[in-house]
Tab-separated table of C-alpha atoms in Angstrom:
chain	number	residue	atom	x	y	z
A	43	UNK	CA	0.000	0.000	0.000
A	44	UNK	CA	1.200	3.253	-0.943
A	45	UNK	CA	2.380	5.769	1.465
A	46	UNK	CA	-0.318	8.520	1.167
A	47	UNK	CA	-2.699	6.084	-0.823
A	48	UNK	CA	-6.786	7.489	0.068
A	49	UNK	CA	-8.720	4.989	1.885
A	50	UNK	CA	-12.193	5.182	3.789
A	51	UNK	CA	-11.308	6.804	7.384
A	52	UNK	CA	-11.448	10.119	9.022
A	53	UNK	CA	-9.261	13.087	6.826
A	54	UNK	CA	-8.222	14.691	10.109
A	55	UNK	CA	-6.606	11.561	11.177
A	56	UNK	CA	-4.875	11.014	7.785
A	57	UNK	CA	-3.719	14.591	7.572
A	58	UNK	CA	-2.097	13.840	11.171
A	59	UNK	CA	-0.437	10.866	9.747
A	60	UNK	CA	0.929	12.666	6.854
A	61	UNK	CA	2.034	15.008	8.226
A	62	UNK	CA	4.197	13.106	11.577
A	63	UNK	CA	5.982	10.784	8.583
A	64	UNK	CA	6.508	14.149	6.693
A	65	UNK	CA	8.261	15.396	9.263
A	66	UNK	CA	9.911	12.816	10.605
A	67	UNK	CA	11.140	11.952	7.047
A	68	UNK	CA	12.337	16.020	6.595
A	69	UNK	CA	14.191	15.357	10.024
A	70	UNK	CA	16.213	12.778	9.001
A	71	UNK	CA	16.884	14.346	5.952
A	72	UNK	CA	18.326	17.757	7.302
A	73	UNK	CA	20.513	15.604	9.532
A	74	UNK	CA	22.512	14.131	6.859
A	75	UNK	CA	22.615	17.337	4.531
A	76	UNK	CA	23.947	19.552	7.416
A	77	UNK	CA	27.789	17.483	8.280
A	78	UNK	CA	28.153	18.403	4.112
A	79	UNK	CA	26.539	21.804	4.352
A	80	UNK	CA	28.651	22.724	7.047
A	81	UNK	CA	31.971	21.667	4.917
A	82	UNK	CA	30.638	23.607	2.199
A	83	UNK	CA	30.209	26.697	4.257
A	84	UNK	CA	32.839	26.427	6.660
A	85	UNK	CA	35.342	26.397	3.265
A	86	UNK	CA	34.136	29.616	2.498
A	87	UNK	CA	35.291	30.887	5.636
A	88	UNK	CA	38.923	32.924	6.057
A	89	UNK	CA	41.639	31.213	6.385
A	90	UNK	CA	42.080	33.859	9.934
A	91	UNK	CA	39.303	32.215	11.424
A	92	UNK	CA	41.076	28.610	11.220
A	93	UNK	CA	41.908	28.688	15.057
A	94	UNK	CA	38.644	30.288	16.168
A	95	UNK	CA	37.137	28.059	18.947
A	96	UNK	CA	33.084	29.307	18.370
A	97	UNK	CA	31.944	27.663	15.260
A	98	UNK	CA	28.839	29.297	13.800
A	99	UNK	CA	25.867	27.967	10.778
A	100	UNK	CA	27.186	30.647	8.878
A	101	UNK	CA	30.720	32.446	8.067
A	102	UNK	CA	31.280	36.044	8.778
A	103	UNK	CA	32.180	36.778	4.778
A	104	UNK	CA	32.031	34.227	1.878
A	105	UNK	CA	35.805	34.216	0.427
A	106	UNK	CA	37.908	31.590	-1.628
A	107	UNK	CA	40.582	32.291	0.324
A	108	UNK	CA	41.292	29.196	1.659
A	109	UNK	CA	41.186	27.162	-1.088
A	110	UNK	CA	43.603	29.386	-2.407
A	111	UNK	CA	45.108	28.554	1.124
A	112	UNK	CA	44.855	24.598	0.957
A	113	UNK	CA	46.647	24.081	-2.310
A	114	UNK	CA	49.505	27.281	-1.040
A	115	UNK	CA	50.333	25.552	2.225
A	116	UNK	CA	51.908	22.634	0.675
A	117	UNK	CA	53.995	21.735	-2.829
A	118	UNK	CA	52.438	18.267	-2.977
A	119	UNK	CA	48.711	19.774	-2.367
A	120	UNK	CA	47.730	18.805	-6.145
A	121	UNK	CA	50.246	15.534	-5.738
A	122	UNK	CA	47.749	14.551	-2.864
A	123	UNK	CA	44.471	14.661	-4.861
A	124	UNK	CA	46.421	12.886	-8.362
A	125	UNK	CA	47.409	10.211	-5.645
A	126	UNK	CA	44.156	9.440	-4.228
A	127	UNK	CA	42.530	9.559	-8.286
A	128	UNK	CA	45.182	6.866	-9.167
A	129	UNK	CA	44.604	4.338	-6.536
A	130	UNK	CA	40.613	4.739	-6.235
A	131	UNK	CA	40.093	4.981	-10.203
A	132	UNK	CA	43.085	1.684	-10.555
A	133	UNK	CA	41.072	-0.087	-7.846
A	134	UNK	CA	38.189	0.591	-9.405
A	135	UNK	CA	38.378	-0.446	-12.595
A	136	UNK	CA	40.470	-3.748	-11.245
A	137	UNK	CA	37.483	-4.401	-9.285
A	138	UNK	CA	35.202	-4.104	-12.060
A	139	UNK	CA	36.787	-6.353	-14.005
A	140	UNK	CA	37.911	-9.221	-11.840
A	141	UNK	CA	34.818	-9.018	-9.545
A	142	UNK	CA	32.864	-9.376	-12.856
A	143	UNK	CA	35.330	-12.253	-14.426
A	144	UNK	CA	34.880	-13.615	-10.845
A	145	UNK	CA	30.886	-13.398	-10.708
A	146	UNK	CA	30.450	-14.621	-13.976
A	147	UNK	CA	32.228	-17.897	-13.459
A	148	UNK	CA	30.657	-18.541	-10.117
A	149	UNK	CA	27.181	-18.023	-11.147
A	150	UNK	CA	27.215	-19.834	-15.025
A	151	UNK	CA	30.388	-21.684	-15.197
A	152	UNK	CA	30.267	-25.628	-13.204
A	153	UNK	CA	33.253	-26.456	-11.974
A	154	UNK	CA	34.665	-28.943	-9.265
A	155	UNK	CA	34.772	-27.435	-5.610
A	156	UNK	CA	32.785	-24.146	-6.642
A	157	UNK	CA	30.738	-23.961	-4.149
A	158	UNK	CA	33.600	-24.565	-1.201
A	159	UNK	CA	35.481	-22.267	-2.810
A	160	UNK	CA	32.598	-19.918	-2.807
A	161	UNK	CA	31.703	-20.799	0.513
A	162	UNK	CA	35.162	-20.164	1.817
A	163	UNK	CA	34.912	-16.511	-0.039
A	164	UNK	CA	31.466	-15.900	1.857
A	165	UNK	CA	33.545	-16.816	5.181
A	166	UNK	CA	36.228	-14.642	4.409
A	167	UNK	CA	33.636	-11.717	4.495
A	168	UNK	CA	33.132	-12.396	8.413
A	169	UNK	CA	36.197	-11.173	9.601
A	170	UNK	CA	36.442	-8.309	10.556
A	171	UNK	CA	38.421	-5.653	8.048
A	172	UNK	CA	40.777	-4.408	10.931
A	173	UNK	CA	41.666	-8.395	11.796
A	174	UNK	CA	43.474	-8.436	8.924
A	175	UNK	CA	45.883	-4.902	9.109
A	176	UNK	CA	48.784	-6.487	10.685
A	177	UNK	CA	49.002	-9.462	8.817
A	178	UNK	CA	48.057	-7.423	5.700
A	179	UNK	CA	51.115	-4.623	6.674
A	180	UNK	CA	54.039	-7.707	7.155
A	181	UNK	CA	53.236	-8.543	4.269
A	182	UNK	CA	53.140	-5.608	1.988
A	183	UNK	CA	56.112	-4.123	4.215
A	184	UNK	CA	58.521	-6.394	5.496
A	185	UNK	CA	57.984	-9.224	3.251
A	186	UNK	CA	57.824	-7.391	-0.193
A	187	UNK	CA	59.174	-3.964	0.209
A	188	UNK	CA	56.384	-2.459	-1.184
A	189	UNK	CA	56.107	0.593	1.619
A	190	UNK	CA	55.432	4.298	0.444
A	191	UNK	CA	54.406	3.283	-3.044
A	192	UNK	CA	51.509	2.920	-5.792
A	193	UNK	CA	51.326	-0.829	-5.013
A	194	UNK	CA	51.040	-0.820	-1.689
A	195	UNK	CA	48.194	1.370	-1.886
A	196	UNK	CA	46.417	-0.343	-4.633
A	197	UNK	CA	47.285	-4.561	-4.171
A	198	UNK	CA	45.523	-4.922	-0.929
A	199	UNK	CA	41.886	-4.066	-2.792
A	200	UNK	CA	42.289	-4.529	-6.203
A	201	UNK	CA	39.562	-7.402	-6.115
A	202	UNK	CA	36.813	-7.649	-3.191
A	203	UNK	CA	34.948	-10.443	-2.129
A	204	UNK	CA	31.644	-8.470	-1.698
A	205	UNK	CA	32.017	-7.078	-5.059
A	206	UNK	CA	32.518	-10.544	-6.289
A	207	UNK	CA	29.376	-11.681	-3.840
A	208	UNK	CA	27.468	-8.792	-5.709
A	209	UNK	CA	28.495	-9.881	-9.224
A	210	UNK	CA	27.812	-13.588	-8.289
A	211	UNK	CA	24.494	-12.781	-7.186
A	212	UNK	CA	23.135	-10.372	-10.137
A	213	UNK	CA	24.633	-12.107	-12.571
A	214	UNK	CA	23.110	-15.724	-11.766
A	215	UNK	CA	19.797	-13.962	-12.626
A	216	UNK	CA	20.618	-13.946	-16.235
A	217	UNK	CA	18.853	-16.725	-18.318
A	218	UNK	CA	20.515	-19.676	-18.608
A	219	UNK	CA	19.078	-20.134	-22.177
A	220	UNK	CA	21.077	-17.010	-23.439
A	221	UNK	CA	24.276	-18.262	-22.974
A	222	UNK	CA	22.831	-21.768	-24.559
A	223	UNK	CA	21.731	-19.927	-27.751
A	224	UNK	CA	25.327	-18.223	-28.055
A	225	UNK	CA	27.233	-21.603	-27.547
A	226	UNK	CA	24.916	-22.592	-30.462
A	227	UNK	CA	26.183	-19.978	-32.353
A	228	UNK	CA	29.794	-20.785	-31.168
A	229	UNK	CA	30.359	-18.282	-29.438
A	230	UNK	CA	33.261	-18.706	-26.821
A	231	UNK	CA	32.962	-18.257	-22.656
A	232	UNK	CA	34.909	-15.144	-23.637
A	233	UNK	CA	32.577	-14.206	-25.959
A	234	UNK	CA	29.934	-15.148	-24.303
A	235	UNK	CA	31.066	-12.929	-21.089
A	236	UNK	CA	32.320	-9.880	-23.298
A	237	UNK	CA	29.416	-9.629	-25.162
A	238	UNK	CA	26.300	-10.788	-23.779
A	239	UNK	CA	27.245	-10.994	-19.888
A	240	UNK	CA	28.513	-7.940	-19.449
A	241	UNK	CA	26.073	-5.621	-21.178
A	242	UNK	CA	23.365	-7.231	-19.630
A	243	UNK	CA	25.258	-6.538	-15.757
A	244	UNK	CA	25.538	-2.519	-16.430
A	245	UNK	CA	23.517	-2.010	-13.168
A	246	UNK	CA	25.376	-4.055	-10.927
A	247	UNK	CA	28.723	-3.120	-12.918
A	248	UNK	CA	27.840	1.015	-11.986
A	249	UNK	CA	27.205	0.027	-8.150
A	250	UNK	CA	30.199	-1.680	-7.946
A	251	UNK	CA	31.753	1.176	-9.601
A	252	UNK	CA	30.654	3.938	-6.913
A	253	UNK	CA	30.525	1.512	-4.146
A	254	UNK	CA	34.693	0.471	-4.695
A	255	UNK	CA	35.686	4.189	-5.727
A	256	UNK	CA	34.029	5.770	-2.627
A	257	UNK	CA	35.754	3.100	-0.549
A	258	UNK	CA	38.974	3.571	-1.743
A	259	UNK	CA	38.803	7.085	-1.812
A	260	UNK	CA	37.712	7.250	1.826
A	261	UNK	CA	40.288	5.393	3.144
A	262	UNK	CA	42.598	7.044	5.535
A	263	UNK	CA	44.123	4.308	7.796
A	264	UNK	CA	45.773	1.707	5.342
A	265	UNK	CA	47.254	4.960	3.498
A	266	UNK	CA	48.303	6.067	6.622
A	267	UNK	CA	50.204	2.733	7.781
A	268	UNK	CA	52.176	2.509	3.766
A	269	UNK	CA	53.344	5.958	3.538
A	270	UNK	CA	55.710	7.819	5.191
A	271	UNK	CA	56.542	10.473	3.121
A	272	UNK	CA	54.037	13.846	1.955
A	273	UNK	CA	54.769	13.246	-1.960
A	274	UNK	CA	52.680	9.464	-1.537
A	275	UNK	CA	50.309	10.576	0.812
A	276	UNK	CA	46.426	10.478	-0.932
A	277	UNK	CA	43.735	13.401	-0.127
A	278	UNK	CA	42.589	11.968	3.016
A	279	UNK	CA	45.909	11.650	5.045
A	280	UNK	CA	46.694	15.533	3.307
A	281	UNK	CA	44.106	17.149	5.445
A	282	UNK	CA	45.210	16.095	8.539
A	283	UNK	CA	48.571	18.304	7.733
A	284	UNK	CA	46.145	21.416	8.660
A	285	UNK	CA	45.460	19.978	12.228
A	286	UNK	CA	48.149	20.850	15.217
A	287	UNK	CA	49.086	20.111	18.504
A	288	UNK	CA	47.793	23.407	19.643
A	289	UNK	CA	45.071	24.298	16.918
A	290	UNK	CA	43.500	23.601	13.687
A	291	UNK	CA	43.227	25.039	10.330
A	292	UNK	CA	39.115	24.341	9.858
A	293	UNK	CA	38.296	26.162	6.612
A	294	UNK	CA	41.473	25.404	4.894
A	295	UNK	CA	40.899	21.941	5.500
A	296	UNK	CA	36.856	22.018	4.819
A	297	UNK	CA	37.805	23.210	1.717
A	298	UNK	CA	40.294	20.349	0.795
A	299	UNK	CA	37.136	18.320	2.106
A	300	UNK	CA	35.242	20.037	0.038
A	301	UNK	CA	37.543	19.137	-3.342
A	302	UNK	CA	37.989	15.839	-1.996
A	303	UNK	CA	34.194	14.961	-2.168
A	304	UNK	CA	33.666	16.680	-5.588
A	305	UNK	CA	35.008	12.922	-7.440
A	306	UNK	CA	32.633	11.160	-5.524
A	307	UNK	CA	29.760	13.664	-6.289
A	308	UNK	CA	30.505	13.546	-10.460
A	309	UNK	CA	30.824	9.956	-10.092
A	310	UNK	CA	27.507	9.488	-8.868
A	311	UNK	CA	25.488	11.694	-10.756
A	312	UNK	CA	26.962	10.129	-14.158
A	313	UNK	CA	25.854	7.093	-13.200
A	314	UNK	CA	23.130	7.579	-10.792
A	315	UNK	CA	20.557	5.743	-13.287
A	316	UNK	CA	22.239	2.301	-13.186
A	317	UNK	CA	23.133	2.933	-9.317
A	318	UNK	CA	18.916	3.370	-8.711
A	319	UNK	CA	17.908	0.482	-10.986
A	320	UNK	CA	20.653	-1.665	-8.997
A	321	UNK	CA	19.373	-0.458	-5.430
A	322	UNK	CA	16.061	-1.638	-6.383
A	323	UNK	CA	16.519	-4.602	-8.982
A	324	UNK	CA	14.226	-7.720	-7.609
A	325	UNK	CA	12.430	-5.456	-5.214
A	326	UNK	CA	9.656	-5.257	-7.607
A	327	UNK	CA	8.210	-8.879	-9.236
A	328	UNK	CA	7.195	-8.524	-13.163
């Protein structure tokens, strides 16, 4: 039943309801636009009022100053944000690609011990993310000398198992009898995956997509434990440069905030179509 369908009752008592959900649901919205309205306006701030201690809704004057600020107070400013678009647009598209390769021959191909294997994937999921740091770090560190590069930042999630879950999952939804009439037509598993699978998957391929680059681009701690030097440092790990023992730089560093989440924001508007038809594929039966 629809939210405000009409239906036999009092209107009084439906214009109550209405209006209690309404603003309930206005509630909840306004407290998850105002962290990002608050970066927005607290980067248009002066760079003077970084160490102020009163924070107020709105800035004394509107000025680009500190943007002009965030990418002045360091030579690697623009090195920071070029770092972070490497590693989350490399993981990304290595995600996309093996997750996909990954999904497709879980869900159509038959092979012996695929669902252990699978099984053992879906366990792998249930430990916790921070379980795995130290192991994760001796490796990447002391075992292959990868510290304070590309590769250490990239390796670690260049193929995820939910992404491979997701692709599994979507892509066993796909007729069966497709891939049968393209073997007919000799068409290889290649082919068959490059041509057919793929185009059909476009929904769950853009989720992925957003999903893996927000991830990545989010990350602060793994960054944090590979690099030791400014020049390899990504977006995230930049920003905390403006904070001190003693005080903190807050609109020079909303504003690198503020550029940071501009990738994420493009990102998702391009392909906010396929990331709505994937949030609600199977939720309605045809």
């Amino acid at each position: 039943m629809a939210l405000y369908s009409s239906h036999a009752g009092r209107p009084r008592v439906k214009t109550l309801r209405n209006s209690i959900i309404f603003i309930a649901l206005l509630l909840f919205a306004l407290a998850t636009i105002f962290p990002i309205y608050f970066m927005v306006i607290s980067s248009f701030a002066d760079p003077v009022e970084a160490g102020a201690v009163s924070y107020s809704i709105l800035p004394s004057k509107f000025t680009f100053a500190s943007f002009k600020y965030f990418f002045d107070y360091s030579e690697y400013s623009y090195r920071w944000i070029l770092n972070s678009l490497i590693v989350a647009t490399t993981v990304m598209v290595s995600n996309v690609i093996f997750a996909s390769m990954a999904g497709y021959a879980f869900s159509k191909l038959h092979f012996k011990g695929r669902g252990v294997l699978f099984a053992v994937l879906l366990v792998s999921m249930m430990i916790p993310y921070q379980v795995t740091q130290v192991p994760l770090y001796i490796l990447v560190v002391n075992v292959f000398n990868l510290q304070n590069t590309y590769s250490a930042l990239i390796m670690p999630g260049i193929v995820t198992v939910y992404n491979i879950f997701l692709a599994k999952q979507f892509m066993g939804s796909i007729p069966n009898e497709i891939m049968e009439s393209a073997k007919i037509e000799g068409c290889s598993q290649f082919t068959i995956y490059w041509r057919i699978i793929l185009p059909l998957s476009k929904t769950v391929l853009a989720v992925m997509a957003i999903l893996t680059f927000m991830d990545s681009w989010n990350t602060f701690f793994w960054p944090l434990l590979v690099t030791n030097t400014m020049d390899m440092q990504t977006i995230q790990l930049g920003l905390k440069n403006f904070r001190f023992a003693n005080t903190t730089f807050i609109a020079p560093m909303m504003a690198g905030a503020t550029i940071s989440a501009l990738p994420m924001f493009i990102l998702f508007f391009s392909l906010q179509k396929y990331f709505l038809e994937g949030v609600t594929v199977g939720a309605v039966k045809g």
